[in-house]
Structure formats: C-alpha cells, structure tokens
C-alpha cells in the first residue's frame, strides 16, 4: 500500500471521516483530501500529526512497517531506554558513542534533537553565526565535508558518501539555487544521527522529491528548507507582505537577490508560513501538472486549466521571454466547489525554456 492508502485504511478503521481526522490531527479537511487522493504526500510535520491521530508510527504511514517485527523490536527499545535512564552520565556517554560508532555516525556538531528543523536552526545559529545568505560551501568546510564535481551519468544530481565524508555533485547541475538545495539536503543526511545509510542520493533518476515516501528524504528536505530560508529572517520579510496581494515579481526579487534560492522553493516556503492563504500550481500544455498547497483545495493534477486563468492566457500566447500576468480571478477558476463570491489573486509567470507556468494563488481577505 501507498501512504494515501494507509491513511484511508487507518481512518476508516477508526471510524473517522476526513473532517473528523482533520480535527483530530490539527490539519484542515482539504489537506486530508489531497493526501488521500494522492495529489501530494504529507509533509514530515503533517506525518507527525497524522501518526498521532491515527495511533500509528510515522514509519508505518510511510513504509507500512508494523506487526510482528515491530512487536519484537518495540519491547527491546523500551528496555534499552530504561537501561539508559538508569546509567550515570559517564556510562550514558559511552553508550551513545558506541551507538554512533555502530551506526557509522560521526558527531561533528555535538547537538541532539529529534526534529530536523532544530538541526537547521542550530547550524544557522552556532556554526554559521547567523551569517546570511547561507553559504553551503562555508558550512561544508566547518564540518570537514569534501565536495567534488563528477559525471554521475544521470544516476542522480548529487550523492553523499558518508564514510568518505564526501559529496559528489553532478557536473551538469550548474544552477546556483539547485546546487545549494542539493548540497543542503545531503548535509542534512550527514548531520541527522538516525540517517544511517552509507550512501544518500539527491534527485535520484526517475524519483520525485515532492512525492517521496522515504522518511529520511522528507527529513533531509525539511532540514535544507529551514537552513537556507531561516524562519526568523523569512518571517520578517513575509510579514511585510501579509496584507498585500502578493506578486511573483516581488518574491522573485527576494528569492534571487536575498535568499539565493529558486522561486519555486521560496513559494513553497510561503505556503508553510500560511497554509490557509496561499497555494502554488505548476502548469503546462494547458493542464495542471503539480500542486503545492496547504489548506486550499486546488483542482486535481491533470485537470484542464480554466480559460479565465492568467496561466491559460500565458500558455495561449507563449513568447521567447519570461512573462508575468496577474490579477483578481474568481476562486472557481482554481478551486473546486468554491464559494460563489470568493476571489483569488493570481500571479502567474511563464517560463519559455520549459513552456510552462508557475502560479501563486493568494486568498483575498483571508
């Protein structure tokens, strides 16, 4: 079964409808609907909330691991915790070091948390001394991580070899923002103690980072996002835009000039900041191709674009240059079963290289 099938199965097993699960988990009904339809997978934060609401582990939701193997391991884990709690500090330290050694983990930053976001904050605050924008090459020097370019022959965009403390970056990947996110993600795998694989891939051939069902990948992506767009800086910038109908033109300036990240990843971060108000949609060939939304129930992937949308206008008259169109549209242009008088502010930008559009939708007075 997939993530969506496990969510549906456990929800029905508990006798909950989507609205009841949303309330119990602290999420919104549109988000539950999107997870169960497979439009997108839940973020790591959402997985934590769903696992608690459904009385299962995150590992079960992601991989289906449960049952006999879990029932054998779980008591042992509890016993190990009891033993650890009763040891003195010196013996605890030795046990931790032995565990790290067995797992192949080098404790290069001497910091511990169970939340990937906290690792990102620690790195930004303590290792980088809050220097911004983030320079992943400076960070790699501080943790003795070697970065080399090579021909990965399409296998992935980058590979982390943990035992060698080395990242190999595919020589064909040259876009600054893409390189930055790839390196930040693999650094996350290196620093998070329970990421115990010897090798980690970034954008492995044929795999989607957005639709991944691998917990380690979700956590490393969460680390990278929070590292390169630190919350304390991001919140100040976005609070200045809170009362406005936000334009991709303004966000592109911030993404390019201040954060040095891609416009798409910056827009996705905006949604994390306010899940009720924003949504991001990619389109090409007059169809929706990808959705990143919090609580806004956007029409499904592969749905035809509404002719009243700015994205449709841009794709109808494609040029050789990047072009922006924006303005107020009726909410039913993008949302199924929208309220009759609900309006959205649509800001869409055309990318001539891929003959596609990126759209940011803002709920008005929301």
XYZ file of N, CA and C in Angstrom, residues 70-261:
576
model
N 7.741 -5.343 14.465
C 7.642 -4.198 15.364
C 7.421 -4.656 16.800
N 6.585 -5.698 16.970
C 6.271 -6.159 18.317
C 7.491 -6.785 18.977
N 8.438 -7.315 18.178
C 9.662 -7.873 18.733
C 10.625 -6.756 19.116
N 10.748 -5.762 18.258
C 11.710 -4.693 18.482
C 11.264 -3.704 19.547
N 9.960 -3.440 19.621
C 9.485 -2.372 20.499
C 9.818 -2.617 21.974
N 9.554 -3.797 22.533
C 9.929 -4.027 23.933
C 11.430 -3.860 24.169
N 12.243 -4.309 23.212
C 13.691 -4.163 23.355
C 14.082 -2.689 23.390
N 13.408 -1.899 22.551
C 13.690 -0.465 22.541
C 13.337 0.162 23.880
N 12.206 -0.256 24.437
C 11.780 0.291 25.728
C 12.745 -0.116 26.840
N 13.217 -1.355 26.793
C 14.192 -1.819 27.788
C 15.485 -1.022 27.666
N 15.917 -0.784 26.430
C 17.147 -0.025 26.203
C 17.033 1.387 26.778
N 15.870 2.000 26.599
C 15.642 3.343 27.144
C 15.707 3.313 28.670
N 15.101 2.285 29.274
C 15.130 2.152 30.734
C 16.569 2.008 31.237
N 17.340 1.170 30.546
C 18.745 0.979 30.925
C 19.488 2.304 30.832
N 19.279 3.007 29.736
C 19.966 4.283 29.507
C 19.628 5.290 30.610
N 18.359 5.346 30.994
C 17.925 6.304 32.012
C 18.564 6.030 33.372
N 18.896 4.773 33.639
C 19.445 4.408 34.949
C 20.971 4.428 35.002
N 21.610 4.714 33.875
C 23.070 4.805 33.857
C 23.521 6.174 34.339
N 24.746 6.241 34.867
C 25.298 7.550 35.206
C 25.750 8.254 33.926
N 26.079 9.523 34.029
C 26.378 10.328 32.837
C 27.560 9.779 32.051
N 28.560 9.254 32.734
C 29.741 8.723 32.056
C 29.382 7.496 31.218
N 28.571 6.608 31.804
C 28.174 5.405 31.071
C 27.201 5.736 29.936
N 26.346 6.746 30.165
C 25.453 7.189 29.083
C 26.265 7.671 27.883
N 27.290 8.464 28.180
C 28.140 9.000 27.113
C 28.800 7.870 26.334
N 29.282 6.859 27.051
C 29.934 5.726 26.385
C 28.935 4.958 25.524
N 27.722 4.735 26.073
C 26.702 4.012 25.313
C 26.320 4.779 24.049
N 26.179 6.100 24.165
C 25.855 6.922 22.997
C 26.961 6.832 21.952
N 28.198 6.936 22.389
C 29.319 6.871 21.452
C 29.391 5.512 20.771
N 29.103 4.450 21.532
C 29.088 3.108 20.938
C 27.983 2.995 19.884
N 26.808 3.574 20.203
C 25.688 3.541 19.253
C 26.035 4.309 17.986
N 26.664 5.482 18.154
C 27.060 6.275 16.988
C 28.069 5.518 16.138
N 29.014 4.874 16.813
C 30.040 4.121 16.093
C 29.415 2.973 15.306
N 28.483 2.265 15.937
C 27.815 1.145 15.273
C 27.002 1.632 14.076
N 26.391 2.819 14.208
C 25.560 3.369 13.132
C 26.385 4.079 12.068
N 27.691 4.228 12.314
C 28.537 4.922 11.348
C 28.352 6.424 11.373
N 27.911 6.958 12.517
C 27.648 8.400 12.628
C 28.807 9.104 13.317
N 29.306 10.160 12.687
C 30.342 10.983 13.295
C 29.689 12.234 13.873
N 29.786 12.391 15.161
C 29.128 13.506 15.846
C 29.939 14.786 15.648
N 29.749 15.417 14.488
C 30.595 16.558 14.124
C 30.111 17.875 14.710
N 28.852 17.946 15.178
C 28.359 19.222 15.707
C 27.968 19.149 17.184
N 27.961 17.939 17.767
C 27.660 17.768 19.190
C 26.334 18.428 19.576
N 25.318 18.121 18.796
C 23.978 18.643 19.080
C 22.980 17.518 18.843
N 21.931 17.473 19.684
C 20.974 16.381 19.567
C 19.541 16.882 19.661
N 18.723 16.409 18.757
C 17.298 16.728 18.734
C 16.615 15.644 17.916
N 15.296 15.531 18.046
C 14.560 14.585 17.203
C 13.829 15.314 16.077
N 14.045 16.625 15.967
C 13.375 17.444 14.953
C 14.405 17.983 13.962
N 14.306 17.608 12.676
C 15.257 18.102 11.669
C 15.348 19.624 11.615
N 14.246 20.307 11.896
C 14.257 21.777 11.866
C 15.183 22.344 12.935
N 15.279 21.657 14.065
C 16.157 22.132 15.132
C 17.624 22.013 14.748
N 17.964 20.978 13.961
C 19.340 20.855 13.475
C 19.679 22.022 12.554
N 18.731 22.390 11.695
C 18.951 23.521 10.791
C 19.158 24.810 11.576
N 18.342 25.015 12.596
C 18.463 26.230 13.415
C 19.797 26.260 14.156
N 20.217 25.108 14.679
C 21.493 25.044 15.391
C 22.652 25.383 14.456
N 22.629 24.814 13.264
C 23.693 25.085 12.293
C 23.736 26.569 11.948
N 22.563 27.158 11.705
C 22.496 28.582 11.357
C 22.979 29.457 12.518
N 22.526 29.144 13.726
C 22.865 29.974 14.894
C 24.309 29.790 15.349
N 24.750 28.529 15.454
C 26.025 28.249 16.110
C 27.200 28.069 15.149
N 26.989 27.338 14.066
C 28.102 27.102 13.149
C 28.307 28.268 12.196
N 27.200 28.814 11.687
C 27.298 29.902 10.712
C 27.163 31.279 11.355
N 26.915 31.304 12.667
C 26.807 32.571 13.410
C 25.805 33.526 12.767
N 24.738 32.952 12.215
C 23.631 33.699 11.605
C 24.055 34.542 10.399
N 25.158 34.149 9.773
C 25.573 34.848 8.546
C 24.625 34.466 7.418
N 24.147 35.474 6.712
C 23.122 35.265 5.691
C 23.440 36.119 4.470
N 23.198 35.601 3.227
C 22.585 34.310 2.886
C 23.500 33.132 3.220
N 22.889 31.971 3.308
C 23.611 30.760 3.679
C 24.604 30.379 2.583
N 25.836 30.108 2.988
C 26.859 29.618 2.064
C 27.152 28.164 2.436
N 26.663 27.244 1.628
C 26.817 25.822 1.966
C 28.272 25.370 1.850
N 29.082 26.093 1.085
C 30.495 25.725 0.964
C 31.257 26.096 2.238
N 30.908 27.233 2.844
C 31.499 27.591 4.137
C 31.102 26.559 5.188
N 29.829 26.157 5.165
C 29.360 25.144 6.107
C 30.100 23.830 5.907
N 30.289 23.430 4.665
C 30.973 22.159 4.394
C 32.403 22.178 4.931
N 33.071 23.342 4.848
C 34.424 23.455 5.407
C 34.402 23.281 6.922
N 33.390 23.834 7.569
C 33.304 23.777 9.027
C 33.069 22.354 9.532
N 32.439 21.526 8.721
C 32.177 20.144 9.151
C 33.068 19.143 8.405
N 34.126 19.672 7.762
C 35.124 18.838 7.064
C 34.497 17.937 6.011
N 33.546 18.495 5.286
C 32.870 17.762 4.214
C 33.477 18.157 2.875
N 33.890 17.169 2.112
C 34.501 17.426 0.809
C 33.431 17.409 -0.280
N 33.459 18.409 -1.168
C 32.511 18.479 -2.286
C 33.304 18.462 -3.585
N 33.003 17.493 -4.442
C 33.694 17.402 -5.726
C 32.667 17.290 -6.849
N 33.046 17.709 -8.032
C 32.194 17.581 -9.213
C 32.577 16.330 -9.984
N 31.590 15.678 -10.556
C 31.867 14.483 -11.332
C 30.717 14.155 -12.260
N 30.904 13.166 -13.099
C 29.863 12.727 -14.025
C 29.115 11.553 -13.399
N 27.899 11.828 -12.939
C 27.096 10.779 -12.306
C 26.253 10.011 -13.311
N 26.418 10.345 -14.585
C 25.781 9.609 -15.687
C 24.269 9.471 -15.513
N 23.652 10.528 -15.015
C 22.196 10.544 -14.889
C 21.653 9.768 -13.711
N 22.534 9.196 -12.886
C 22.076 8.390 -11.750
C 21.374 9.256 -10.705
N 21.891 10.467 -10.497
C 21.326 11.411 -9.529
C 21.983 12.760 -9.770
N 21.450 13.791 -9.110
C 22.072 15.112 -9.232
C 23.238 15.262 -8.262
N 23.197 14.517 -7.162
C 24.290 14.545 -6.192
C 24.217 13.294 -5.327
N 25.370 12.882 -4.814
C 25.453 11.688 -3.973
C 26.316 11.997 -2.752
N 25.851 11.570 -1.579
C 26.637 11.676 -0.349
C 27.228 10.313 -0.019
N 28.553 10.265 0.133
C 29.247 9.064 0.588
C 29.654 9.321 2.035
N 28.878 8.807 2.984
C 29.064 9.187 4.384
C 30.413 8.725 4.936
N 30.834 7.521 4.588
C 32.090 7.007 5.138
C 33.288 7.821 4.673
N 33.166 8.426 3.496
C 34.248 9.250 2.963
C 34.061 10.735 3.264
N 32.921 11.066 3.904
C 32.605 12.474 4.187
C 32.707 13.314 2.909
N 32.098 12.790 1.839
C 32.233 13.409 0.515
C 30.889 13.484 -0.195
N 30.658 14.604 -0.856
C 29.514 14.747 -1.759
C 30.047 14.860 -3.175
N 29.479 14.050 -4.070
C 29.793 14.171 -5.499
C 28.616 14.874 -6.159
N 28.877 16.023 -6.743
C 27.848 16.822 -7.406
C 27.962 16.623 -8.906
N 26.862 16.258 -9.549
C 26.906 16.027 -10.993
C 27.329 17.302 -11.713
N 28.290 17.178 -12.596
C 28.866 18.346 -13.266
C 27.877 19.058 -14.181
N 26.788 18.384 -14.527
C 25.785 19.022 -15.395
C 24.836 19.922 -14.600
N 24.852 19.804 -13.279
C 23.997 20.651 -12.433
C 24.769 21.920 -12.102
N 24.365 23.027 -12.703
C 25.112 24.276 -12.544
C 24.276 25.420 -11.978
N 22.948 25.285 -11.978
C 22.102 26.364 -11.470
C 22.373 26.560 -9.977
N 22.723 27.787 -9.597
C 23.171 28.068 -8.228
C 22.167 27.625 -7.167
N 20.893 27.963 -7.370
C 19.875 27.626 -6.370
C 19.691 26.113 -6.259
N 19.777 25.425 -7.398
C 19.592 23.972 -7.393
C 20.761 23.278 -6.699
N 21.961 23.768 -6.973
C 23.153 23.227 -6.317
C 23.061 23.433 -4.806
N 22.640 24.630 -4.419
C 22.546 24.980 -2.996
C 21.593 24.046 -2.253
N 20.432 23.783 -2.847
C 19.453 22.927 -2.175
C 19.928 21.477 -2.142
N 20.571 21.034 -3.215
C 21.089 19.663 -3.250
C 22.111 19.446 -2.140
N 23.050 20.377 -2.017
C 24.091 20.241 -1.000
C 23.511 20.345 0.409
N 22.572 21.276 0.600
C 21.955 21.435 1.922
C 21.201 20.172 2.328
N 20.536 19.537 1.367
C 19.791 18.307 1.657
C 20.726 17.181 2.079
N 21.821 17.023 1.357
C 22.758 15.948 1.682
C 23.508 16.238 2.982
N 23.743 17.504 3.288
C 24.328 17.858 4.586
C 23.364 17.454 5.702
N 22.069 17.598 5.448
C 21.072 17.143 6.413
C 21.210 15.657 6.698
N 21.371 14.855 5.649
C 21.578 13.411 5.837
C 22.834 13.143 6.672
N 23.858 13.948 6.472
C 25.116 13.756 7.197
C 24.980 14.080 8.684
N 24.212 15.121 9.007
C 24.156 15.617 10.381
C 23.071 14.979 11.242
N 22.019 14.458 10.624
C 20.932 13.853 11.401
C 21.361 12.439 11.818
N 21.494 12.174 13.112
C 22.130 10.932 13.587
C 21.472 9.643 13.120
N 20.150 9.627 12.997
C 19.471 8.369 12.658
C 19.406 8.111 11.152
N 20.009 8.975 10.356
C 20.143 8.706 8.918
C 21.406 7.863 8.741
N 21.235 6.561 8.754
C 22.372 5.649 8.916
C 22.832 4.957 7.632
N 22.234 5.281 6.500
C 22.707 4.679 5.248
C 24.121 5.165 4.939
N 24.896 4.333 4.274
C 26.246 4.732 3.871
C 26.215 5.711 2.702
N 25.162 5.596 1.875
C 25.060 6.431 0.671
C 23.669 7.045 0.600
N 23.613 8.336 0.276
C 22.338 9.026 0.051
C 22.387 9.741 -1.296
N 21.251 9.706 -1.994
C 21.134 10.337 -3.307
C 20.221 11.560 -3.225
N 20.539 12.559 -4.034
C 19.630 13.696 -4.188
C 19.093 13.688 -5.614
N 17.776 13.717 -5.731
C 17.095 13.640 -7.029
C 17.591 12.442 -7.839
N 17.424 11.283 -7.265
C 17.780 10.059 -7.971
C 16.933 9.947 -9.224
N 17.513 9.442 -10.280
C 16.843 9.385 -11.579
C 15.471 8.735 -11.477
N 14.461 9.445 -12.001
C 13.103 8.922 -12.036
C 12.330 9.080 -10.748
N 12.926 9.726 -9.732
C 12.268 9.889 -8.441
C 11.862 11.342 -8.232
N 10.697 11.549 -7.624
C 10.210 12.890 -7.307
C 10.507 13.210 -5.853
N 11.146 14.362 -5.598
C 11.398 14.768 -4.216
C 10.100 15.163 -3.527
N 9.141 15.697 -4.291
C 7.872 16.140 -3.707
C 7.005 14.957 -3.289
N 7.046 13.866 -4.065
C 6.171 12.721 -3.807
C 6.885 11.565 -3.115
N 8.058 11.829 -2.540
C 8.804 10.754 -1.893
C 8.022 10.164 -0.724
N 8.193 8.867 -0.514
C 7.591 8.198 0.636
C 8.683 7.691 1.575
N 9.886 8.244 1.456
C 11.017 7.841 2.286
C 11.217 8.882 3.384
N 11.100 8.459 4.633
C 11.151 9.389 5.758
C 12.458 10.170 5.791
N 13.582 9.490 5.575
C 14.877 10.177 5.586
C 14.909 11.324 4.582
N 14.341 11.106 3.401
C 14.340 12.151 2.374
C 13.470 13.331 2.794
N 12.324 13.044 3.401
C 11.459 14.119 3.893
C 12.185 14.957 4.942
N 12.867 14.267 5.858
C 13.551 14.966 6.948
C 14.721 15.789 6.433
N 15.481 15.245 5.494
C 16.620 15.983 4.946
C 16.154 17.203 4.161
N 15.049 17.054 3.447
C 14.479 18.186 2.710
C 13.988 19.261 3.674
N 13.392 18.831 4.786
C 12.930 19.772 5.811
C 14.116 20.521 6.413
N 15.205 19.811 6.675
C 16.429 20.441 7.171
C 16.925 21.493 6.187
N 17.009 21.112 4.906
C 17.537 22.019 3.883
C 16.690 23.277 3.747
N 15.380 23.096 3.711
C 14.471 24.234 3.567
C 14.626 25.211 4.716
N 14.699 24.685 5.939
C 14.812 25.550 7.112
C 16.202 26.152 7.259
N 17.201 25.511 6.676
C 18.554 26.064 6.728
C 18.719 27.244 5.777
N 18.309 27.067 4.521
C 18.594 28.112 3.528
C 17.577 29.246 3.541
N 16.415 29.006 4.173
C 15.451 30.098 4.396
C 15.108 30.115 5.882
N 15.997 30.644 6.713
C 15.802 30.614 8.170
C 14.503 31.299 8.582
N 13.787 30.667 9.481
C 12.458 31.157 9.864
C 12.477 32.577 10.397
N 13.472 32.914 11.216
C 13.469 34.239 11.842
C 13.643 35.356 10.818
N 14.346 35.082 9.727
C 14.516 36.082 8.670
C 13.313 36.069 7.743
N 12.867 34.865 7.413
C 11.733 34.715 6.499
C 10.479 35.380 7.053
N 10.222 35.190 8.330
C 9.003 35.734 8.927
C 8.956 37.254 8.844
N 10.097 37.892 8.992
C 10.141 39.356 8.886
C 9.793 39.808 7.473
N 10.357 39.125 6.482
C 10.088 39.501 5.088
C 8.638 39.244 4.711
N 8.128 38.089 5.105
C 6.771 37.727 4.702
C 5.711 38.509 5.467
N 6.033 38.920 6.693
C 5.066 39.725 7.446
C 4.839 41.073 6.771
N 5.847 41.552 6.051
C 5.702 42.812 5.317
C 4.772 42.668 4.123
N 4.577 41.423 3.673
C 3.719 41.166 2.515
C 2.339 40.662 2.924
N 2.133 40.485 4.224
C 0.944 39.792 4.723
C -0.360 40.416 4.249
N -0.418 41.734 4.192
C -1.684 42.397 3.862
C -1.842 42.658 2.367
N -0.871 42.226 1.571
C -0.887 42.540 0.147
C -1.337 41.342 -0.689
N -1.752 41.638 -1.926
C -1.915 40.588 -2.925
C -0.527 40.336 -3.485
N 0.051 39.205 -3.160
C 1.478 39.007 -3.395
C 1.774 38.672 -4.851
N 2.772 39.356 -5.383
C 3.194 39.174 -6.769
C 4.452 38.318 -6.830
N 4.511 37.443 -7.839
C 5.719 36.650 -8.046
C 6.915 37.538 -8.371
N 6.652 38.713 -8.887
C 7.736 39.655 -9.185
C 8.474 40.027 -7.903
N 7.718 40.327 -6.843
C 8.326 40.675 -5.556
C 9.039 39.475 -4.937
N 8.404 38.305 -5.029
C 9.012 37.107 -4.453
C 10.281 36.710 -5.192
N 10.294 36.916 -6.502
C 11.474 36.565 -7.302
C 12.673 37.423 -6.901
N 12.415 38.687 -6.601
C 13.498 39.567 -6.153
C 14.078 39.058 -4.833
N 13.192 38.697 -3.903
C 13.649 38.151 -2.621
C 14.407 36.839 -2.813
N 13.840 35.943 -3.632
C 14.455 34.629 -3.846
C 15.828 34.757 -4.499
N 15.919 35.585 -5.552
C 17.162 35.718 -6.314
C 18.222 36.523 -5.576
N 17.813 37.664 -5.033
C 18.789 38.621 -4.529
C 19.113 38.467 -3.047
N 18.150 38.019 -2.259
C 18.396 37.917 -0.818
C 18.679 36.495 -0.369
N 17.800 35.560 -0.743
C 17.932 34.197 -0.238
C 18.788 33.302 -1.132
N 18.945 33.696 -2.391
C 19.723 32.892 -3.347
C 19.144 31.484 -3.478
N 17.820 31.422 -3.635
C 17.144 30.137 -3.803
C 16.227 30.234 -5.018
